[in-house]
Amino acid sequence: MVSLPAEPVEPAEAAARRAGGRSIRRGLLRPLLWSWGIGLVAAVLGAYWLARTSANEAFDRGLQDEASALAAKVTWSDRGPLLDLSRQAMELVTWDSNDRNGFAMVDVEGNALAGEASVPVPALAMRRRSFAQPLVFDAEYDGDPVRGAVFSVSSPMLDRSVSVIVVETKNKRARLMRDLQLSIVLPALALGSVTFALLGWGIRRGLQPLRDVAQEVALRDAQDWRPLPLDRVPREAVPLIERINRLLADVEQSIHLQRRFVADAAHQLRTPVAGIRVLAQNLAEELATRPEQPGAWQPLLAQLERSTDRLSRLIGQLLSLARSETALSMDGEQETLDVLPLLRESAEPLVLQGLREGRSIVLDAPDTPVMARAHRLWLGEVVNNLLDNALRYGGPTIVLRVRPLPQGGAEVMVEDNGPGVTPAQLPRLFEAFWRGERADLRNDGGTGLGLTIAREVVLRLGGRLDAVSRPEVDGLRFTITLAA
């Protein structure tokens, strides 16, 4: 189907994606996304280091304090060093619901004097360095990794020393490290997501005026050259829109000059063409008075008359095409009226022509008025061109059908039972000067402008023109849809 106004305009965003153009929104968000991703990785690494350092410092200080407290309980007697701990104090040191704890007091050789014999004992060198302050170390305690603290004390009277060792598994510090990391990473992730959502929304909102301009251009009439609005356009895009407005003005001026040239040229050609026609008629009359070979000139004169007729029609069509833009540019010249009398008046001359050629043009219309918004002169021109096209290229039966639309307005159809056109030719029906394949071999008097004028007029009337051919219909059918 070929329809008017123009083919559906592809949405601006879809067209940009299909064209592979760079997105401003992506161009703005991509550097921010990379920055945020690098920052998130740095935050994760920083959170891991901070959590590990903080957890180790806190729990190591606790282990050192426990080792110092136990060392303070060491007493010296004739039987050797003793760890003076009550049962309650011992339970406090060894009991923990989350970690496995243990303690021991060992001599210089590492033999357990108190506590658990399975508690790992650090090397002698570390134990010798732990007289000044408790030292921490890593080891294994019955197959579990543990963190421990060792504090060595010596007898003030005897030449003996012992080391107090406290160990615990790393469950609590691992849990604390995980909680610290999550407390840093999750808010950063959530904040980044919200930030990017707000940035995306803000960028989209900032680009919305440009989409509005693109939508307005897509919805405009093909002949609407008004400047694009600048009131809501971002300051950075104003030079672009102003340049587009200047381009629209230049295009409008160029088209106006072209149409004016066509109109002026066609108008100037009418006089010499009329003179040629008159001269051809005078020549025919002069030759008719001469007895010698009167029939030899008849084919040439007939061909000259047909050529001048076709040239006169072409000039008239060019003038109609040039004038249609000016005549229909003012909405005040259009009105809501009953289209039936107008269509009958326009079709009557062609009905008589069809009868002379053995063709029939049938009007199928209701008895009640059919109201639609139209122009008295130019709607008749459209119907005249469609019927003329059907008489030239259609079948023996032509139907002019008029129907009111439920939502208001009218539908006017011109249908014939001729050969129609192929699907490949259907989109070219409204091209100027296109008259089908090998039109140069046909002498049908057509100019190739009738359907172009019809399209132009219907478009400016705010309507739509559709064309369908076989196999949907028996021949070729044009449908004019007029608004109320």
XYZ file of C-alpha atoms in Angstrom:
484
model
C 0.000 0.000 0.000
C 1.159 3.494 -0.832
C -0.159 6.091 1.569
C 0.080 9.785 2.337
C 1.340 11.602 4.235
C 4.820 10.272 3.894
C 6.030 6.938 5.101
C 6.066 6.438 8.891
C 9.012 8.205 10.419
C 11.334 6.017 12.391
C 11.719 7.093 16.054
C 14.783 9.222 16.595
C 16.420 6.876 19.125
C 15.815 3.802 16.949
C 17.201 5.608 13.922
C 20.296 6.651 15.916
C 20.889 3.064 17.078
C 20.430 1.729 13.564
C 22.820 4.343 12.184
C 25.425 3.434 14.797
C 25.776 7.008 15.994
C 27.526 7.747 19.279
C 25.172 8.279 22.190
C 25.737 11.436 24.251
C 24.227 9.688 27.244
C 26.632 6.752 26.963
C 29.503 9.113 26.305
C 28.782 10.877 29.588
C 28.069 7.786 31.666
C 30.930 5.583 30.444
C 33.792 7.637 32.019
C 31.785 7.947 35.224
C 31.171 4.198 35.236
C 34.863 3.481 34.798
C 35.735 5.953 37.551
C 33.152 4.454 39.837
C 34.347 0.900 39.063
C 37.957 1.791 39.812
C 36.839 3.559 42.968
C 34.801 0.523 44.003
C 37.798 -1.781 43.524
C 39.945 0.625 45.531
C 37.242 0.751 48.198
C 37.119 -3.060 48.377
C 40.885 -3.329 48.684
C 40.956 -0.493 51.188
C 38.122 -2.042 53.168
C 39.922 -5.379 53.227
C 43.158 -3.799 54.432
C 41.400 -1.606 56.978
C 39.241 -4.443 58.299
C 42.198 -6.815 58.512
C 44.403 -4.277 60.232
C 41.718 -3.094 62.637
C 40.544 -6.593 63.518
C 44.060 -7.876 64.056
C 45.035 -4.890 66.184
C 41.927 -5.208 68.357
C 42.142 -8.941 68.907
C 45.932 -8.936 69.198
C 45.679 -6.335 71.943
C 43.187 -8.554 73.734
C 45.483 -11.562 73.478
C 48.402 -9.512 74.752
C 46.339 -8.250 77.667
C 45.316 -11.818 78.535
C 48.933 -12.966 78.364
C 50.004 -10.081 80.625
C 47.187 -10.813 83.067
C 48.129 -14.489 83.273
C 51.816 -13.636 83.667
C 50.874 -11.453 86.623
C 49.421 -14.534 88.258
C 52.733 -16.428 88.176
C 54.173 -16.990 91.633
C 57.538 -18.424 92.619
C 58.124 -20.926 95.370
C 60.672 -23.519 96.387
C 58.878 -26.019 94.172
C 59.170 -23.756 91.177
C 56.802 -21.423 89.300
C 53.071 -21.704 89.898
C 50.119 -20.166 88.034
C 47.741 -18.939 90.690
C 44.349 -19.080 88.919
C 40.998 -19.792 90.396
C 38.582 -22.104 88.589
C 36.397 -19.176 87.572
C 39.354 -17.258 86.172
C 40.486 -20.302 84.233
C 37.030 -20.716 82.711
C 36.976 -17.056 81.700
C 40.278 -17.498 79.894
C 39.382 -20.690 78.051
C 35.630 -20.333 77.359
C 34.349 -18.632 74.205
C 31.168 -19.427 72.258
C 32.683 -18.593 68.860
C 36.381 -19.364 69.148
C 38.457 -22.131 70.625
C 40.832 -20.714 73.198
C 43.724 -22.187 75.066
C 46.600 -21.207 77.339
C 49.758 -22.735 78.740
C 52.761 -21.876 80.874
C 55.973 -23.452 79.625
C 59.546 -23.462 80.784
C 62.617 -22.620 78.758
C 62.644 -26.053 77.127
C 58.985 -25.628 76.134
C 57.585 -28.138 78.592
C 54.059 -27.325 79.761
C 53.962 -26.472 83.467
C 50.279 -25.402 83.475
C 47.366 -25.218 81.067
C 47.035 -27.392 77.952
C 50.030 -29.314 76.679
C 48.691 -29.145 73.091
C 48.880 -25.365 72.904
C 51.470 -24.422 70.248
C 54.687 -23.016 71.625
C 56.535 -20.331 69.662
C 60.228 -20.606 68.973
C 62.751 -19.993 71.716
C 64.017 -16.846 70.020
C 60.564 -15.253 70.158
C 60.118 -16.299 73.780
C 63.403 -14.639 74.684
C 62.254 -11.395 72.980
C 58.923 -11.394 74.833
C 60.316 -10.386 78.268
C 59.808 -6.694 77.531
C 56.258 -6.980 76.140
C 53.887 -9.661 74.854
C 54.460 -10.729 71.256
C 51.900 -12.210 68.842
C 52.383 -15.111 66.437
C 50.471 -17.401 64.064
C 50.332 -21.153 64.469
C 48.038 -24.186 64.328
C 46.073 -25.593 67.222
C 44.800 -29.115 66.638
C 44.600 -28.461 62.905
C 42.950 -25.030 63.207
C 44.810 -21.796 62.412
C 45.195 -19.722 65.530
C 46.603 -16.408 66.647
C 48.570 -16.372 69.853
C 50.431 -14.137 72.289
C 53.456 -15.033 74.408
C 54.789 -13.165 77.451
C 57.879 -14.331 79.345
C 58.651 -13.542 82.964
C 61.631 -14.476 85.174
C 61.958 -15.060 88.892
C 63.348 -12.120 90.826
C 65.146 -14.513 93.203
C 65.799 -17.609 91.128
C 67.568 -17.959 87.842
C 64.489 -19.293 86.122
C 61.960 -17.999 83.614
C 58.672 -19.147 82.145
C 56.540 -18.115 79.180
C 52.763 -17.641 79.303
C 51.034 -18.448 75.977
C 47.461 -17.607 75.031
C 45.945 -18.710 71.686
C 42.565 -18.467 70.006
C 41.137 -19.442 66.637
C 40.381 -16.720 64.089
C 36.602 -17.069 63.741
C 35.683 -13.860 65.518
C 38.261 -11.740 63.783
C 37.264 -13.218 60.385
C 33.626 -12.374 61.132
C 34.596 -8.876 62.195
C 36.677 -8.413 59.049
C 33.732 -9.542 56.898
C 31.333 -7.223 58.708
C 33.708 -4.288 58.324
C 34.179 -4.993 54.633
C 30.446 -5.297 54.017
C 29.795 -2.142 56.001
C 32.110 -0.286 53.619
C 31.460 -2.038 50.290
C 27.676 -2.404 50.431
C 26.968 1.286 51.140
C 29.473 2.235 48.427
C 27.759 -0.126 45.983
C 24.298 1.105 46.916
C 25.376 4.727 46.811
C 27.029 4.198 43.427
C 23.929 2.532 42.012
C 21.673 5.312 43.262
C 24.133 7.903 42.003
C 24.259 6.365 38.539
C 20.498 6.026 38.435
C 20.185 9.717 39.310
C 22.887 10.631 36.796
C 21.159 8.613 34.092
C 17.845 10.235 34.930
C 19.439 13.673 34.985
C 21.193 13.168 31.647
C 18.025 11.786 30.091
C 16.074 14.730 31.452
C 18.725 17.106 30.118
C 18.547 15.508 26.658
C 14.738 15.416 26.615
C 14.456 18.819 24.861
C 16.520 17.442 21.980
C 14.230 14.410 21.750
C 11.250 16.760 21.813
C 12.718 18.682 18.882
C 13.338 15.432 16.984
C 9.772 14.289 17.703
C 8.372 17.583 16.492
C 10.346 17.288 13.275
C 9.115 13.707 12.802
C 5.485 14.748 13.241
C 5.669 17.781 11.009
C 4.157 18.010 7.585
C 6.606 17.427 4.743
C 6.108 21.035 3.630
C 6.376 22.625 7.082
C 9.557 24.706 7.105
C 8.916 26.704 10.272
C 11.934 27.260 12.556
C 12.393 24.784 15.374
C 11.662 26.179 18.861
C 14.579 27.209 21.062
C 12.814 27.915 24.353
C 13.615 24.565 26.050
C 16.746 23.621 24.135
C 19.951 23.354 26.237
C 22.374 26.222 25.773
C 25.000 23.889 24.284
C 22.569 22.729 21.562
C 21.292 26.186 20.604
C 23.949 26.737 17.866
C 23.006 23.384 16.292
C 19.271 24.159 16.288
C 19.928 27.663 14.961
C 21.974 26.187 12.132
C 19.173 23.744 11.369
C 16.703 26.649 11.333
C 18.885 28.517 8.857
C 19.059 25.354 6.753
C 15.253 25.030 6.850
C 14.916 28.639 5.754
C 17.374 28.066 2.898
C 15.528 24.928 1.800
C 12.179 26.720 1.944
C 13.562 29.581 -0.126
C 15.074 27.153 -2.630
C 11.810 25.225 -3.027
C 9.874 28.473 -3.350
C 12.218 29.624 -6.092
C 11.925 26.284 -7.873
C 8.127 26.347 -7.768
C 8.092 29.949 -8.878
C 10.391 29.087 -11.765
C 8.146 26.190 -12.796
C 5.063 28.390 -12.605
C 6.690 31.242 -14.513
C 8.145 28.914 -17.139
C 4.836 27.120 -17.612
C 2.992 30.419 -17.838
C 5.438 31.775 -20.410
C 5.190 28.570 -22.450
C 1.424 28.775 -22.767
C 1.566 31.614 -25.287
C 3.998 30.021 -27.808
C 2.244 26.651 -27.475
C -1.101 28.288 -28.223
C 0.503 30.011 -31.209
C 1.869 26.692 -32.489
C -1.575 25.167 -32.173
C -3.192 27.990 -34.092
C -0.520 27.775 -36.788
C -1.070 24.031 -37.076
C -4.793 24.601 -37.563
C -4.136 27.287 -40.168
C -1.710 24.984 -41.920
C -4.321 22.221 -42.007
C -6.869 24.600 -43.514
C -4.356 25.842 -46.097
C -3.348 22.345 -47.132
C -6.970 21.291 -47.384
C -7.458 23.822 -50.192
C -4.699 22.329 -52.299
C -5.698 19.437 -54.526
C -2.282 17.832 -54.862
C -1.751 14.955 -52.409
C -4.083 16.166 -49.667
C -3.833 12.915 -47.680
C -0.063 12.906 -47.369
C -0.081 15.722 -44.846
C -2.871 14.382 -42.626
C -0.786 12.025 -40.395
C 1.804 14.727 -39.779
C -0.829 17.303 -38.935
C -2.617 14.864 -36.624
C 0.650 14.086 -34.824
C 1.423 17.807 -34.515
C -2.024 18.451 -33.047
C -1.669 15.608 -30.544
C 1.762 16.876 -29.497
C 0.486 20.412 -28.947
C -2.490 19.056 -26.980
C -0.186 17.013 -24.766
C 2.168 19.957 -24.313
C -0.774 22.182 -23.371
C -1.935 19.602 -20.819
C 1.570 19.261 -19.392
C 1.840 23.030 -18.964
C -1.551 23.105 -17.266
C -0.525 20.329 -14.887
C 2.724 22.103 -14.060
C 0.786 25.259 -13.248
C -1.599 23.247 -11.066
C 1.297 21.653 -9.213
C 2.986 25.019 -8.646
C -0.214 26.754 -7.553
C -1.413 24.018 -5.207
C 1.144 24.924 -2.544
C 0.065 28.563 -2.438
C -3.640 27.846 -2.799
C -3.752 25.346 0.085
C -1.311 27.034 2.457
C -4.102 29.093 4.043
C -6.447 27.092 6.249
C -9.115 29.762 5.744
C -9.637 28.540 2.191
C -10.653 25.120 3.487
C -14.075 24.467 4.985
C -16.345 21.676 6.099
C -18.789 21.009 3.277
C -20.870 18.345 1.551
C -18.469 16.738 -0.902
C -21.102 14.934 -3.002
C -22.140 17.899 -5.233
C -18.496 18.814 -5.722
C -17.589 15.257 -6.770
C -20.566 14.988 -9.147
C -19.579 18.240 -10.819
C -15.946 17.175 -11.182
C -16.782 13.715 -12.521
C -19.448 14.780 -15.062
C -17.082 15.748 -17.947
C -15.142 12.523 -17.543
C -18.350 10.478 -17.409
C -19.290 11.846 -20.827
C -15.782 11.172 -22.119
C -15.979 7.603 -20.848
C -19.329 7.048 -22.584
C -17.842 8.211 -25.875
C -15.008 5.698 -25.399
C -17.356 2.867 -24.429
C -16.342 3.070 -20.746
C -18.594 3.524 -17.723
C -18.023 5.641 -14.605
C -20.457 4.753 -11.805
C -21.071 6.964 -8.774
C -21.757 4.953 -5.605
C -22.810 7.427 -2.921
C -25.373 7.659 -0.110
C -28.494 9.801 -0.391
C -27.542 11.872 2.656
C -24.845 14.570 2.658
C -21.257 13.487 3.327
C -19.477 16.213 5.286
C -15.686 16.625 5.271
C -13.079 19.357 5.426
C -11.967 20.201 1.900
C -11.268 22.890 -0.688
C -13.958 23.323 -3.299
C -11.614 23.745 -6.248
C -8.725 21.449 -5.372
C -10.666 18.413 -4.186
C -12.358 18.443 -7.564
C -8.903 18.591 -9.174
C -7.854 15.484 -7.219
C -10.901 13.470 -8.259
C -10.545 14.679 -11.843
C -6.929 13.484 -11.962
C -7.773 10.094 -10.434
C -10.635 9.514 -12.877
C -8.478 10.647 -15.799
C -5.806 8.168 -14.712
C -8.423 5.392 -14.570
C -9.710 6.279 -18.057
C -6.194 6.205 -19.494
C -4.850 3.070 -17.843
C -7.770 1.259 -16.177
C -10.437 -1.194 -17.264
C -13.864 -0.609 -18.816
C -15.660 -0.121 -15.499
C -14.731 2.671 -13.078
C -16.447 3.220 -9.730
C -16.392 6.501 -7.797
C -17.463 5.535 -4.271
C -18.118 7.979 -1.411
C -18.684 6.966 2.216
C -18.913 8.905 5.491
C -16.499 7.803 8.223
C -17.779 6.823 11.710
C -15.364 9.231 13.404
C -16.278 12.031 11.009
C -14.931 12.955 7.623
C -15.264 11.128 4.334
C -13.695 8.369 2.291
C -13.565 8.768 -1.484
C -12.500 5.808 -3.639
C -11.741 5.568 -7.357
C -11.514 1.943 -8.466
C -11.188 0.313 -11.883
C -11.007 -3.276 -13.090
C -7.977 -2.801 -15.300
C -4.593 -4.560 -15.209
C -3.373 -2.558 -12.211
C 0.327 -2.335 -11.399
C 2.880 -4.739 -10.021
C 3.910 -4.617 -6.344
C 7.288 -3.234 -7.407
C 5.638 -0.378 -9.330
C 3.083 0.492 -6.643
C 5.422 2.713 -4.538
C 6.291 4.784 -7.659
C 2.724 5.741 -8.574
C 3.032 9.218 -7.068
C 6.454 10.047 -8.499
C 6.444 13.045 -10.802
C 6.647 12.166 -14.518
C 6.602 8.408 -13.849
C 4.167 6.707 -16.225
C 5.121 3.053 -15.932
C 7.557 0.893 -17.811
C 8.288 1.880 -21.422
C 5.998 4.894 -21.218
C 7.881 6.292 -24.171
C 6.229 3.686 -26.402
C 2.706 4.655 -25.335
C 0.843 7.547 -26.897
C -1.840 7.948 -24.219
C -1.485 11.705 -23.723
C -0.524 11.344 -20.034
C 1.927 13.719 -18.411
C 2.949 11.768 -15.299
C 1.868 14.636 -13.014
C -1.779 13.860 -12.274
C -1.154 11.528 -9.327
C 1.640 13.771 -8.051
C -0.781 16.720 -7.944
C -3.388 14.526 -6.251
C -0.887 13.537 -3.590
C 0.181 17.150 -3.021
C -3.392 18.402 -2.684
C -4.598 15.612 -0.374
C -1.569 16.101 1.832
C -2.274 19.820 2.154
C -5.930 19.129 2.873
C -4.749 17.189 5.933
C -5.877 13.883 4.452
C -4.336 10.621 3.314
C -4.121 8.963 -0.091
C -3.784 5.174 -0.351
C -3.267 3.013 -3.410
C -3.750 -0.761 -3.677
C -3.642 -3.065 -6.674
C -3.907 -6.743 -7.469
C -4.446 -9.142 -5.791
C -6.256 -7.070 -3.129
C -8.612 -5.569 -5.741
C -9.590 -6.422 -9.326
C -7.562 -3.578 -10.784
C -6.297 -0.413 -9.109
C -7.986 1.512 -6.308
C -7.166 4.938 -4.850
C -8.658 5.886 -1.490
C -8.833 9.501 -0.272
C -9.423 9.931 3.475
C -10.589 13.416 4.502
C -10.854 14.717 8.052
C -14.026 16.163 9.500
